[in-house]
Short mmCIF file of C-alpha atoms in Angstrom, two decimals:
data_model
loop_
_atom_site.label_atom_id
_atom_site.label_comp_id
_atom_site.label_asym_id
_atom_site.label_seq_id
_atom_site.Cartn_x
_atom_site.Cartn_y
_atom_site.Cartn_z
CA MET A 1 59.11 20.75 51.46
CA ARG A 2 60.20 18.44 48.71
CA ILE A 3 57.56 17.13 46.30
CA SER A 4 57.97 13.54 45.21
CA PHE A 5 57.63 12.42 41.62
CA CYS A 6 54.30 10.68 42.32
CA GLN A 7 52.86 13.82 43.96
CA ALA A 8 53.94 15.91 40.98
CA LEU A 9 52.37 13.41 38.58
CA LEU A 10 49.10 13.40 40.55
CA THR A 11 49.03 17.21 40.66
CA GLY A 12 49.57 17.39 36.90
CA ALA A 13 46.75 14.92 36.29
CA ILE A 14 44.35 16.97 38.42
CA VAL A 15 45.26 20.18 36.57
CA LEU A 16 44.80 18.43 33.21
CA ASN A 17 41.35 17.15 34.20
CA LEU A 18 40.31 20.63 35.31
CA LEU A 19 41.39 22.06 31.97
CA ILE A 20 39.46 19.36 30.08
CA LEU A 21 36.31 20.02 32.13
CA TYR A 22 36.65 23.74 31.45
CA PHE A 23 36.92 23.37 27.70
CA VAL A 24 34.10 20.77 27.54
CA SER A 25 31.82 23.10 29.52
CA ARG A 26 32.69 26.01 27.27
CA ALA A 27 32.05 23.97 24.13
CA GLN A 28 28.62 22.94 25.46
CA GLN A 29 27.72 26.55 26.17
CA GLN A 30 28.76 27.57 22.68
CA MET A 31 26.71 24.74 21.14
CA MET A 32 23.60 25.76 23.13
CA GLU A 33 24.07 29.37 22.09
CA LYS A 34 24.43 28.27 18.45
CA ARG A 35 21.19 26.27 18.64
CA ARG A 36 19.34 29.26 20.11
CA THR A 37 20.67 31.43 17.31
CA GLN A 38 19.64 28.85 14.70
CA GLY A 39 16.17 28.62 16.23
CA LYS A 40 15.73 32.37 15.99
CA GLY A 41 16.98 32.30 12.42
CA LEU A 42 14.54 29.51 11.53
CA LYS A 43 11.65 31.49 12.98
CA LYS A 44 12.68 34.57 10.99
CA MET A 45 13.06 32.43 7.88
CA SER A 46 9.55 31.03 8.36
CA LEU A 47 8.19 34.55 8.37
CA SER A 48 10.16 35.52 5.29
CA VAL A 49 9.56 32.34 3.30
CA SER A 50 5.82 32.68 3.83
CA GLY A 51 5.95 35.70 1.54
CA LEU A 52 7.94 34.02 -1.22
CA GLY A 53 6.35 33.81 -4.66
CA VAL A 54 5.83 30.54 -6.47
CA ALA A 55 5.94 29.84 -10.17
CA GLY A 56 3.45 31.77 -12.25
CA GLY A 57 2.94 34.54 -9.69
CA ALA A 58 0.93 32.56 -7.11
CA VAL A 59 1.84 33.76 -3.62
CA VAL A 60 2.23 31.65 -0.52
CA GLY A 61 1.13 34.04 2.22
CA SER A 62 2.21 34.20 5.83
CA MET A 63 0.36 31.76 8.05
CA VAL A 64 2.60 32.00 11.05
CA GLY A 65 3.06 34.71 13.63
CA ALA A 66 -0.65 35.40 14.15
CA ASN A 67 -1.70 31.75 14.37
CA LYS A 68 -0.52 30.69 17.80
CA VAL A 69 -3.16 28.82 19.76
CA GLY A 70 -4.62 31.03 22.50
CA GLY A 71 -4.26 34.77 22.99
CA LEU A 72 -5.49 37.68 20.93
CA VAL A 73 -3.99 39.19 17.81
CA GLY A 74 -5.20 42.62 16.71
CA GLY A 75 -8.30 42.25 18.87
CA MET A 76 -9.40 38.98 17.17
CA ARG A 77 -9.39 35.51 18.59
CA SER A 78 -6.35 33.55 17.55
CA PRO A 79 -7.55 30.59 15.43
CA ARG A 80 -7.17 26.98 16.49
CA MET A 81 -7.57 25.45 13.04
CA THR A 82 -6.40 25.91 9.49
CA VAL A 83 -8.87 25.07 6.72
CA LEU A 84 -7.29 23.13 3.86
CA LEU A 85 -8.85 22.45 0.46
CA ARG A 86 -6.95 19.82 -1.52
CA GLU A 87 -9.39 18.16 -3.91
CA PHE A 88 -10.51 20.27 -6.86
CA GLU A 89 -10.26 20.33 -10.64
CA ASP A 90 -8.49 23.17 -12.47
CA PHE A 91 -10.98 23.27 -15.34
CA GLU A 92 -14.08 23.81 -13.17
CA ASN A 93 -14.19 24.48 -9.44
CA TYR A 94 -15.69 26.61 -6.68
CA VAL A 95 -12.54 27.02 -4.58
CA GLY A 96 -12.94 30.80 -4.35
CA ASP A 97 -16.55 30.48 -3.18
CA VAL A 98 -15.57 27.92 -0.53
CA ALA A 99 -12.82 30.21 0.78
CA ARG A 100 -15.17 33.22 0.89
CA SER A 101 -17.79 31.15 2.71
CA PHE A 102 -15.38 30.22 5.52
CA LEU A 103 -13.69 33.61 5.76
CA ARG A 104 -17.04 35.38 5.91
CA GLN A 105 -17.90 33.46 9.08
CA ARG A 106 -14.40 33.20 10.57
CA ALA A 107 -12.12 35.84 9.07
CA GLU A 108 -9.31 34.94 11.46
CA VAL A 109 -9.13 31.29 10.34
CA PRO A 110 -6.29 30.62 7.86
CA PHE A 111 -7.54 29.15 4.58
CA MET A 112 -5.03 27.18 2.52
CA VAL A 113 -5.49 25.75 -0.96
CA VAL A 114 -2.98 23.04 -1.92
CA ALA A 115 -2.31 21.94 -5.51
CA ASP A 116 0.26 19.65 -7.10
CA THR A 117 1.08 22.24 -9.76
CA LEU A 118 0.05 25.83 -10.37
CA PRO A 119 -3.66 25.72 -11.32
CA TYR A 120 -4.65 26.84 -14.79
CA PRO A 121 -6.81 28.81 -15.30
CA PRO A 122 -5.58 30.70 -12.20
CA LEU A 123 -7.73 30.51 -9.08
CA ALA A 124 -9.65 33.62 -8.04
CA LEU A 125 -9.02 33.55 -4.30
CA PRO A 126 -10.02 36.12 -1.69
CA GLU A 127 -7.22 38.12 -0.12
CA ASN A 128 -6.88 36.03 3.04
CA ALA A 129 -6.79 32.67 1.25
CA ARG A 130 -3.41 31.31 0.27
CA LEU A 131 -2.29 28.90 -2.43
CA LEU A 132 0.54 26.44 -1.91
CA VAL A 133 2.00 24.45 -4.81
CA LEU A 134 3.60 21.13 -3.83
CA SER A 135 5.80 20.68 -6.89
CA PRO A 136 9.28 21.97 -6.04
CA SER A 137 10.91 24.75 -8.04
CA PRO A 138 14.68 24.71 -8.61
CA GLU A 139 15.08 28.40 -7.74
CA GLN A 140 13.28 28.23 -4.38
CA PRO A 141 14.13 26.68 -0.99
CA PRO A 142 12.50 23.31 -0.23
CA GLN A 143 10.33 24.64 2.60
CA THR A 144 8.45 26.81 0.10
CA HIS A 145 6.58 23.70 -1.04
CA ARG A 146 5.96 22.08 2.34
CA PRO A 147 2.56 22.95 3.84
CA GLU A 148 3.50 21.92 7.37
CA PHE A 149 6.00 24.79 7.37
CA TYR A 150 3.19 27.34 7.24
CA VAL A 151 0.63 25.78 9.57
CA GLN A 152 0.87 26.87 13.20
CA THR A 153 -2.63 25.92 14.36
CA GLU A 154 -3.48 22.91 16.51
CA PHE A 155 -6.04 21.45 14.10
CA MET A 156 -6.49 21.00 10.36
CA LEU A 157 -9.93 21.00 8.74
CA LEU A 158 -9.99 19.14 5.43
CA VAL A 159 -12.83 20.31 3.21
CA PRO A 160 -13.98 19.24 -0.27
CA ASP A 161 -14.75 21.58 -3.14
CA GLY A 162 -18.22 23.15 -3.19
CA VAL A 163 -18.84 23.02 0.59
CA GLU A 164 -20.22 26.01 2.53
CA LEU A 165 -19.80 27.18 6.12
CA GLU A 166 -23.10 28.50 7.44
CA HIS A 167 -22.01 29.49 10.95
CA GLY A 168 -18.83 29.33 13.03
CA ARG A 169 -20.44 27.04 15.62
CA GLN A 170 -19.93 24.15 13.21
CA LEU A 171 -16.17 24.52 13.58
CA GLU A 172 -16.36 24.86 17.36
CA ARG A 173 -18.45 21.68 17.58
CA LEU A 174 -15.85 19.72 15.60
CA ILE A 175 -13.06 20.86 17.91
CA ARG A 176 -15.06 20.03 21.06
CA GLU A 177 -15.83 16.56 19.73
CA LEU A 178 -12.21 15.78 18.89
CA GLU A 179 -10.94 17.15 22.21
CA GLY A 180 -13.58 15.08 24.01
CA GLU A 181 -12.02 11.89 22.64
CA GLY A 182 -8.84 12.62 24.59
CA GLY A 183 -5.98 10.37 23.68
CA GLY A 184 -8.13 7.45 22.56
CA PRO A 185 -8.20 5.72 19.20
CA VAL A 186 -10.52 8.34 17.66
CA ARG A 187 -8.04 10.72 16.08
CA LEU A 188 -10.39 12.26 13.49
CA VAL A 189 -13.93 13.57 13.56
CA ALA A 190 -16.05 14.19 10.49
CA ALA A 191 -19.34 15.74 9.45
CA PRO A 192 -21.15 14.79 6.25
CA VAL A 193 -21.61 17.15 3.34
CA LEU A 194 -25.26 17.16 2.36
CA THR A 195 -25.42 15.84 -1.18
CA ARG A 196 -27.58 13.37 -3.03
CA ALA A 197 -25.29 10.54 -1.92
CA ALA A 198 -25.10 9.76 1.80
CA VAL A 199 -21.81 9.39 3.66
CA HIS A 200 -21.19 5.84 4.89
CA CYS A 201 -19.03 4.76 7.80
CA LEU A 202 -16.80 1.86 6.73
CA HIS A 203 -14.44 -0.57 8.37
CA LEU A 204 -11.12 -0.72 6.52
CA GLN A 205 -8.61 -3.52 6.94
CA VAL A 206 -5.28 -3.04 5.18
CA SER A 207 -2.91 -5.97 4.71
CA LEU A 208 0.31 -4.75 3.13
CA LYS A 209 1.66 -8.29 3.28
CA GLU A 210 -1.16 -9.36 0.98
CA TRP A 211 -1.25 -6.09 -1.01
CA THR A 212 -4.95 -5.76 -0.20
CA ALA A 213 -7.39 -3.28 1.37
CA THR A 214 -10.80 -4.61 2.35
CA TYR A 215 -13.78 -2.36 3.08
CA SER A 216 -16.91 -3.46 4.94
CA LEU A 217 -19.89 -1.58 6.33
CA GLY A 218 -19.32 -0.07 9.78
CA ALA A 219 -21.81 -0.09 12.64
CA SER A 220 -23.55 3.04 13.94
CA GLY A 221 -23.67 3.98 17.61
CA SER A 222 -25.98 6.20 19.65
CA SER A 223 -23.50 9.09 19.71
CA GLY A 224 -22.29 8.76 16.16
CA SER A 225 -20.52 6.17 14.05
CA VAL A 226 -16.94 5.22 14.86
CA CYS A 227 -15.11 3.44 12.08
CA THR A 228 -11.85 3.45 10.14
CA ALA A 229 -12.92 5.02 6.82
CA LEU A 230 -15.67 7.05 5.18
CA HIS A 231 -17.26 6.79 1.78
CA GLY A 232 -18.69 10.00 0.41
CA ASP A 233 -18.08 13.72 0.83
CA ALA A 234 -17.25 14.81 4.38
CA VAL A 235 -15.48 17.56 6.27
CA VAL A 236 -12.74 16.03 8.43
CA LEU A 237 -10.94 17.50 11.44
CA ILE A 238 -7.57 16.14 12.51
CA ARG A 239 -4.80 17.40 14.74
CA THR A 240 -2.08 19.07 12.72
CA GLU A 241 0.59 16.97 14.39
CA ASP A 242 -1.22 13.76 13.48
CA LEU A 243 -1.76 14.81 9.87
CA PHE A 244 1.84 15.74 9.21
CA ASN A 245 3.14 12.65 10.98
CA LEU A 246 1.57 10.54 8.23
CA SER A 247 3.91 9.24 5.55
CA VAL A 248 2.13 11.11 2.75
CA PRO A 249 -0.27 13.53 4.45
CA LEU A 250 -1.73 15.19 1.33
CA ALA A 251 -1.67 12.40 -1.25
CA ARG A 252 -4.62 12.21 -3.63
CA PRO A 253 -7.38 11.11 -3.54
CA LEU A 254 -7.17 12.79 -0.14
CA LEU A 255 -9.65 10.80 1.94
CA SER A 256 -8.63 7.44 0.46
CA ALA A 257 -4.97 8.14 1.19
CA LEU A 258 -5.78 9.52 4.63
CA PHE A 259 -7.83 6.56 5.82
CA ILE A 260 -5.44 3.92 4.49
CA GLN A 261 -2.64 5.50 6.49
CA THR A 262 -4.70 6.07 9.64
CA ALA A 263 -6.14 2.53 9.52
CA LEU A 264 -2.61 1.12 9.46
CA ARG A 265 -1.92 3.09 12.65
CA GLY A 266 -5.07 1.87 14.38
CA TRP A 267 -6.72 5.30 14.34
CA LYS A 268 -10.47 5.73 14.03
CA VAL A 269 -12.78 8.41 12.67
CA LYS A 270 -16.04 9.48 14.29
CA LEU A 271 -18.83 10.50 11.92
CA LEU A 272 -20.90 12.99 13.90
CA GLU A 273 -24.68 13.05 14.10
CA GLY A 274 -26.63 16.29 14.14
CA LEU A 275 -23.89 18.21 12.33
CA SER A 276 -23.54 18.61 8.59
CA PHE A 277 -22.25 21.03 5.98
CA SER A 278 -24.24 22.26 3.00
CA ALA A 279 -23.04 22.12 -0.58
CA GLY A 280 -24.37 24.97 -2.69
CA HIS A 281 -22.51 23.81 -5.78
CA ARG A 282 -23.56 20.24 -6.34
CA PRO A 283 -23.16 18.60 -8.73
CA LEU A 284 -19.71 20.11 -9.07
CA PHE A 285 -19.60 19.94 -12.86
CA THR A 286 -21.96 21.60 -15.27
CA SER A 287 -21.39 19.29 -18.23
CA ALA A 288 -21.12 15.57 -18.86
CA HIS A 289 -17.73 16.16 -20.47
CA ASN A 290 -16.30 17.83 -17.37
CA GLN A 291 -17.74 15.07 -15.19
CA TRP A 292 -16.01 12.52 -17.42
CA LYS A 293 -12.72 14.41 -17.12
CA ALA A 294 -13.04 14.52 -13.34
CA ASP A 295 -13.85 10.79 -13.17
CA SER A 296 -10.82 10.04 -15.36
CA HIS A 297 -8.57 12.12 -13.12
CA LEU A 298 -9.92 10.35 -10.04
CA LYS A 299 -9.29 6.95 -11.59
CA GLU A 300 -5.75 7.94 -12.54
CA ALA A 301 -5.01 9.41 -9.10
CA THR A 302 -6.40 6.31 -7.39
CA SER A 303 -4.23 4.00 -9.52
CA GLN A 304 -1.17 6.07 -8.78
CA LEU A 305 -1.95 6.09 -5.04
CA MET A 306 -2.43 2.32 -4.93
CA ARG A 307 0.84 1.74 -6.74
CA SER A 308 2.72 4.07 -4.39
CA PHE A 309 1.18 2.39 -1.34
CA GLY A 310 1.81 -1.10 -2.71
CA LEU A 311 -1.89 -2.05 -2.84
CA LYS A 312 -3.02 -4.13 -5.79
CA HIS A 313 -6.49 -5.23 -4.71
CA LEU A 314 -9.42 -3.35 -3.17
CA VAL A 315 -12.49 -5.22 -1.93
CA TRP A 316 -15.60 -3.05 -1.51
CA PRO A 317 -18.48 -3.65 0.93
CA ASP A 318 -20.69 -5.00 -1.87
CA GLY A 319 -18.06 -7.63 -2.69
CA ARG A 320 -16.86 -5.81 -5.79
CA ASP A 321 -13.14 -6.22 -6.57
CA GLN A 322 -10.94 -3.46 -7.91
CA TRP A 323 -7.52 -4.44 -9.23
CA PHE A 324 -4.38 -2.33 -9.61
CA GLY A 325 -1.81 -5.03 -10.33
CA CYS A 326 -0.89 -7.11 -13.36
CA SER A 327 -3.28 -8.51 -15.93
CA LYS A 328 -3.19 -10.65 -19.07
CA GLU A 329 -2.08 -7.58 -21.03
CA THR A 330 0.79 -6.58 -18.71
CA ALA A 331 3.94 -8.12 -17.31
CA ARG A 332 3.70 -9.88 -13.98
CA CYS A 333 4.43 -7.93 -10.80
CA PHE A 334 7.88 -9.39 -10.15
CA GLY A 335 10.93 -10.18 -12.23
CA THR A 336 13.14 -13.24 -12.60
CA VAL A 337 13.29 -15.27 -9.39
CA HIS A 338 16.76 -15.88 -7.95
CA ASP A 339 17.59 -18.58 -5.40
CA ASP A 340 13.90 -19.63 -5.28
CA THR A 341 13.21 -16.37 -3.42
CA PRO A 342 11.07 -13.82 -5.29
CA GLU A 343 11.81 -10.16 -4.64
CA TYR A 344 8.56 -9.50 -2.80
CA LEU A 345 9.67 -11.74 0.08
CA TYR A 346 12.51 -9.31 0.78
CA LEU A 347 9.84 -6.59 1.08
CA GLU A 348 8.13 -8.67 3.81
CA ARG A 349 5.24 -9.31 1.45
CA TRP A 350 3.66 -12.35 -0.12
CA THR A 351 2.59 -13.07 -3.69
CA PRO A 352 0.55 -10.16 -5.09
CA PRO A 353 -3.13 -11.12 -5.28
CA CYS A 354 -3.33 -10.33 -8.99
CA CYS A 355 -0.56 -12.87 -9.57
CA LEU A 356 -2.37 -15.48 -7.48
CA ARG A 357 -5.51 -14.78 -9.48
CA ALA A 358 -3.62 -15.32 -12.76
CA LEU A 359 -2.09 -18.55 -11.44
CA ARG A 360 -5.52 -19.85 -10.41
CA GLU A 361 -6.99 -19.01 -13.83
CA THR A 362 -4.10 -20.68 -15.63
CA THR A 363 -4.27 -23.76 -13.40
CA LYS A 364 -8.00 -24.16 -13.95
CA TYR A 365 -7.55 -23.75 -17.69
CA VAL A 366 -4.67 -26.24 -17.96
CA ILE A 367 -6.30 -28.88 -15.76
CA ASN A 368 -9.50 -28.68 -17.80
CA ILE A 369 -7.53 -29.34 -21.01
CA LEU A 370 -5.54 -32.20 -19.44
CA GLU A 371 -8.68 -33.89 -18.15
CA SER A 372 -10.55 -33.50 -21.44
CA SER A 373 -7.51 -34.83 -23.34
CA GLY A 374 -7.08 -37.92 -21.17
CA VAL A 375 -3.74 -36.83 -19.67
CA ARG A 376 -3.27 -38.18 -16.14
CA TYR A 377 -1.89 -35.50 -13.84
CA TRP A 378 -1.36 -34.84 -10.12
CA LEU A 379 -0.44 -31.88 -7.94
CA GLU A 380 3.31 -31.82 -7.39
CA GLY A 381 5.80 -30.21 -5.00
CA GLY A 382 4.78 -26.91 -3.48
CA SER A 383 1.40 -26.98 -5.20
CA LEU A 384 0.49 -30.25 -3.48
CA LEU A 385 1.77 -28.74 -0.25
CA GLY A 386 -0.49 -25.74 -0.80
CA ALA A 387 -3.47 -28.02 -1.42
CA ALA A 388 -2.79 -29.96 1.77
CA ARG A 389 -2.23 -26.85 3.89
CA HIS A 390 -4.46 -24.15 2.33
CA GLN A 391 -6.59 -25.91 -0.29
CA ASP A 392 -5.00 -23.27 -2.49
CA ILE A 393 -1.69 -22.00 -3.81
CA ILE A 394 0.79 -21.27 -1.02
CA PRO A 395 0.39 -17.53 -0.28
CA TRP A 396 4.04 -16.81 -1.20
CA ASP A 397 4.40 -19.21 -4.16
CA TYR A 398 4.97 -17.94 -7.69
CA ASP A 399 4.10 -20.89 -9.95
CA VAL A 400 2.10 -24.13 -10.02
CA ASP A 401 3.61 -27.60 -10.55
CA LEU A 402 1.78 -30.60 -11.97
CA GLY A 403 3.15 -34.06 -12.65
CA ILE A 404 1.90 -35.89 -15.76
CA TYR A 405 2.39 -39.33 -17.26
CA GLN A 406 4.85 -38.98 -20.13
CA GLU A 407 3.04 -41.65 -22.12
CA ASP A 408 -0.10 -39.47 -22.13
CA VAL A 409 1.59 -36.43 -23.74
CA PRO A 410 0.52 -37.42 -27.32
CA ASN A 411 -3.11 -37.26 -26.17
CA CYS A 412 -2.94 -33.47 -25.85
CA GLU A 413 -2.86 -31.44 -29.06
CA TYR A 414 -1.06 -28.56 -27.35
CA LEU A 415 1.75 -30.75 -25.99
CA LYS A 416 2.51 -33.37 -28.61
CA ASN A 417 4.08 -30.99 -31.15
CA LEU A 418 6.07 -28.85 -28.69
CA ASP A 419 9.51 -30.29 -29.39
CA SER A 420 10.63 -26.75 -30.12
CA GLY A 421 9.11 -23.30 -30.20
CA SER A 422 5.87 -22.27 -28.57
CA LEU A 423 2.17 -22.15 -29.29
CA VAL A 424 -0.30 -19.37 -28.41
CA ASP A 425 -3.77 -20.85 -28.18
CA ALA A 426 -7.08 -19.16 -28.96
CA ASN A 427 -7.40 -17.92 -25.36
CA GLY A 428 -3.98 -16.28 -25.29
CA TYR A 429 -2.18 -18.89 -23.18
CA VAL A 430 1.36 -19.76 -24.28
CA TRP A 431 2.37 -23.45 -24.43
CA GLU A 432 6.09 -24.14 -24.71
CA LYS A 433 8.81 -26.65 -24.09
CA ALA A 434 10.91 -25.25 -21.26
CA VAL A 435 14.47 -24.33 -22.18
CA GLU A 436 15.68 -25.48 -18.75
CA GLY A 437 14.93 -29.13 -19.43
CA ASP A 438 12.48 -31.79 -20.50
CA PHE A 439 9.24 -30.33 -19.17
CA TYR A 440 6.43 -28.08 -20.36
CA ARG A 441 5.37 -24.58 -19.33
CA ILE A 442 2.03 -22.87 -19.89
CA GLN A 443 2.17 -19.10 -19.44
CA TYR A 444 -0.76 -16.83 -18.61
CA SER A 445 -0.11 -14.78 -21.74
CA GLU A 446 2.66 -13.56 -24.02
CA ALA A 447 3.04 -10.47 -21.80
CA ASN A 448 2.46 -12.09 -18.41
CA HIS A 449 4.73 -15.04 -17.70
CA LEU A 450 3.02 -16.42 -14.60
CA HIS A 451 2.89 -20.11 -15.39
CA VAL A 452 2.04 -23.73 -14.71
CA ASP A 453 4.85 -26.28 -15.15
CA LEU A 454 4.09 -29.83 -16.33
CA TRP A 455 6.67 -32.46 -15.30
CA PRO A 456 6.53 -35.69 -17.37
CA PHE A 457 7.21 -38.86 -15.30
CA TYR A 458 7.31 -42.47 -16.43
CA SER A 459 7.24 -45.71 -14.49
CA ARG A 460 10.33 -47.90 -14.24
CA ASN A 461 10.03 -51.02 -12.10
CA GLY A 462 7.21 -49.46 -10.09
CA VAL A 463 9.10 -46.22 -9.48
CA MET A 464 8.14 -42.91 -11.07
CA THR A 465 11.15 -41.23 -12.61
CA LYS A 466 11.89 -38.62 -15.28
CA ASP A 467 14.66 -37.39 -17.51
CA THR A 468 15.13 -33.87 -16.14
CA TRP A 469 15.97 -33.18 -12.50
CA THR A 470 16.36 -29.93 -10.66
CA GLU A 471 18.47 -29.05 -7.64
CA HIS A 472 15.41 -28.94 -5.38
CA LYS A 473 15.59 -31.54 -2.66
CA GLN A 474 11.94 -32.49 -3.24
CA ASP A 475 12.63 -33.38 -6.88
CA VAL A 476 13.11 -37.14 -6.35
CA GLU A 477 11.77 -40.45 -7.58
CA PHE A 478 8.80 -41.98 -5.76
CA PRO A 479 6.81 -45.24 -5.80
CA GLU A 480 4.04 -45.38 -8.39
CA HIS A 481 1.56 -46.67 -5.83
CA PHE A 482 1.03 -43.04 -4.71
CA LEU A 483 -0.73 -42.53 -8.07
CA GLN A 484 -2.84 -45.68 -8.02
CA PRO A 485 -5.39 -44.35 -7.68
CA LEU A 486 -5.22 -40.58 -7.90
CA VAL A 487 -7.69 -38.86 -5.56
CA PRO A 488 -9.60 -35.55 -5.87
CA MET A 489 -8.40 -32.60 -3.77
CA PRO A 490 -9.71 -29.02 -3.47
CA PHE A 491 -7.16 -26.62 -4.93
CA ALA A 492 -7.32 -22.99 -6.08
CA GLY A 493 -11.09 -22.94 -6.32
CA ILE A 494 -11.45 -26.18 -8.28
CA THR A 495 -11.16 -29.93 -7.69
CA ALA A 496 -7.81 -31.31 -8.86
CA TYR A 497 -6.15 -34.69 -8.49
CA GLY A 498 -3.35 -35.60 -6.13
CA PRO A 499 -1.52 -38.66 -4.76
CA ASN A 500 -3.66 -41.01 -2.69
CA ASN A 501 -1.57 -40.49 0.46
CA HIS A 502 -0.52 -36.87 0.13
CA ARG A 503 1.01 -36.66 3.62
CA ALA A 504 3.37 -39.57 3.06
CA PHE A 505 4.13 -38.30 -0.44
CA LEU A 506 5.00 -34.82 0.84
CA GLU A 507 7.08 -36.10 3.75
CA LEU A 508 9.01 -38.32 1.34
CA LYS A 509 9.85 -35.22 -0.69
CA PHE A 510 10.16 -32.47 1.93
CA GLY A 511 10.67 -34.22 5.24
CA GLU A 512 8.56 -35.08 8.26
CA GLY A 513 6.07 -32.45 9.52
CA VAL A 514 6.27 -30.31 6.40
CA ILE A 515 2.52 -29.62 6.33
CA GLU A 516 2.45 -28.24 9.87
CA ASN A 517 5.70 -26.30 9.61
CA PRO A 518 5.54 -23.80 6.76
CA GLN A 519 8.73 -22.22 5.49
CA TYR A 520 9.89 -20.14 2.55
CA PRO A 521 11.43 -22.13 -0.34
CA ASN A 522 15.03 -21.13 0.48
CA PRO A 523 15.36 -20.37 4.21
CA ALA A 524 19.08 -19.71 3.77
CA LYS A 525 18.16 -16.60 1.79
CA LYS A 526 14.89 -15.61 3.47
CA LYS A 527 13.33 -17.28 6.48
CA LEU A 528 9.65 -17.23 7.44
CA GLY A 529 9.21 -16.05 11.02
CA ARG A 530 6.44 -17.50 13.15
CA ASN A 531 5.03 -14.04 13.74
CA GLN A 532 4.59 -13.58 9.97
CA LEU A 533 1.86 -16.20 9.59
#
């Protein structure tokens, strides 16, 4: 039988497809076998790495193998939790006593001590407690310094220095309580440590956009308090998977870092009633000097944590403010602004609150001097827009603009001699003639260049004009009748003056509907989404 050309071509195509399928199938089998081999190698490596030494002779012991949840190992119950102690001071601590207290009651429970660097003086730990140093060493593999590599239990118990375990039922109660919450928002349970200061349940609201964390008192319920943060010493239980899924699971101060991250994820903590841990070593420090050192370390660690998390302002339940951003003695939080778009907008954030605070202080100071000197002024541009929309500075603005009558400049001692150079007044504010044109700038300080700009206008045939113009579309002439009279407006915590018809004035400069339709200064570079308000 003769085979046509088309039949031969079809037969060849079928054979080629079969060959391709064969080789693809074989490659997949080889890849699966390779993954199985790598998995076995990783497990062996985890067992071997757990015995590696760290700098200075501290040993990271094996915490795998015998720690699988369920089953028996050597006749003992396999543990469901690993106890972790993170917060302690090298110069005076009770870490060894804490470890012995837990291991005396539950010898099978792994006890891990975690430090940034090798503690000095060296810790005196019992045999079954292990030390892990987070700082990497160039001669060791990276997993040596990663605690999640050694933890094989379902839960992690975070304990402070000086705490004692009186009986194992305390641990079992914590596990039952957390398991009883199922998959709900409560992802942590806690028990207070009995000290002179009570543990408080707090509500924590974190706004990264506004660089701010706000604490308020939480409410108590009949079966315990459910909130988003705790204040005071507590023992905290969390699932291992949840802990190590946090961005920085063991940052210090531990509980502050923990609750900021869990609050951002919508997780809650339940502070249990009827369960507490004793503290045989309280106060922790035997001298005022050591207490001072510990307080200094806490302050330094807190500042470093806030900087790394991008938080510049904490508000406490009593209304007290704690600042971690710029001040009169430091540079402002952002550099030179390009294209009217400060760098923080590209981070999806607004003006840091410390910068807004400095702008408000400078505005209040400048306006007080203008009014006492007889210099007529009015809120201009974006500052007037902020007054109309927020009664404050626009949340993403980076300076304040005021218009002034040019003929009134000689009335102010700080302005009349500023043809060149600058003047630092008795309160540290810097008055200068701007190099960009014929206007004045008052800076918060010599170090911090947050500022108020004064734009001199003069009347010509009933129209307010000036000698220096910018490329901003709102920088235009306008009828003088908007200033006759000037009217008081709330702005940045004070009463300032603005045009008598601020809506018409703003729509002349920015366009119709500008008050109701907020937008970043240069939408071509960075646009404000409706979901960002």
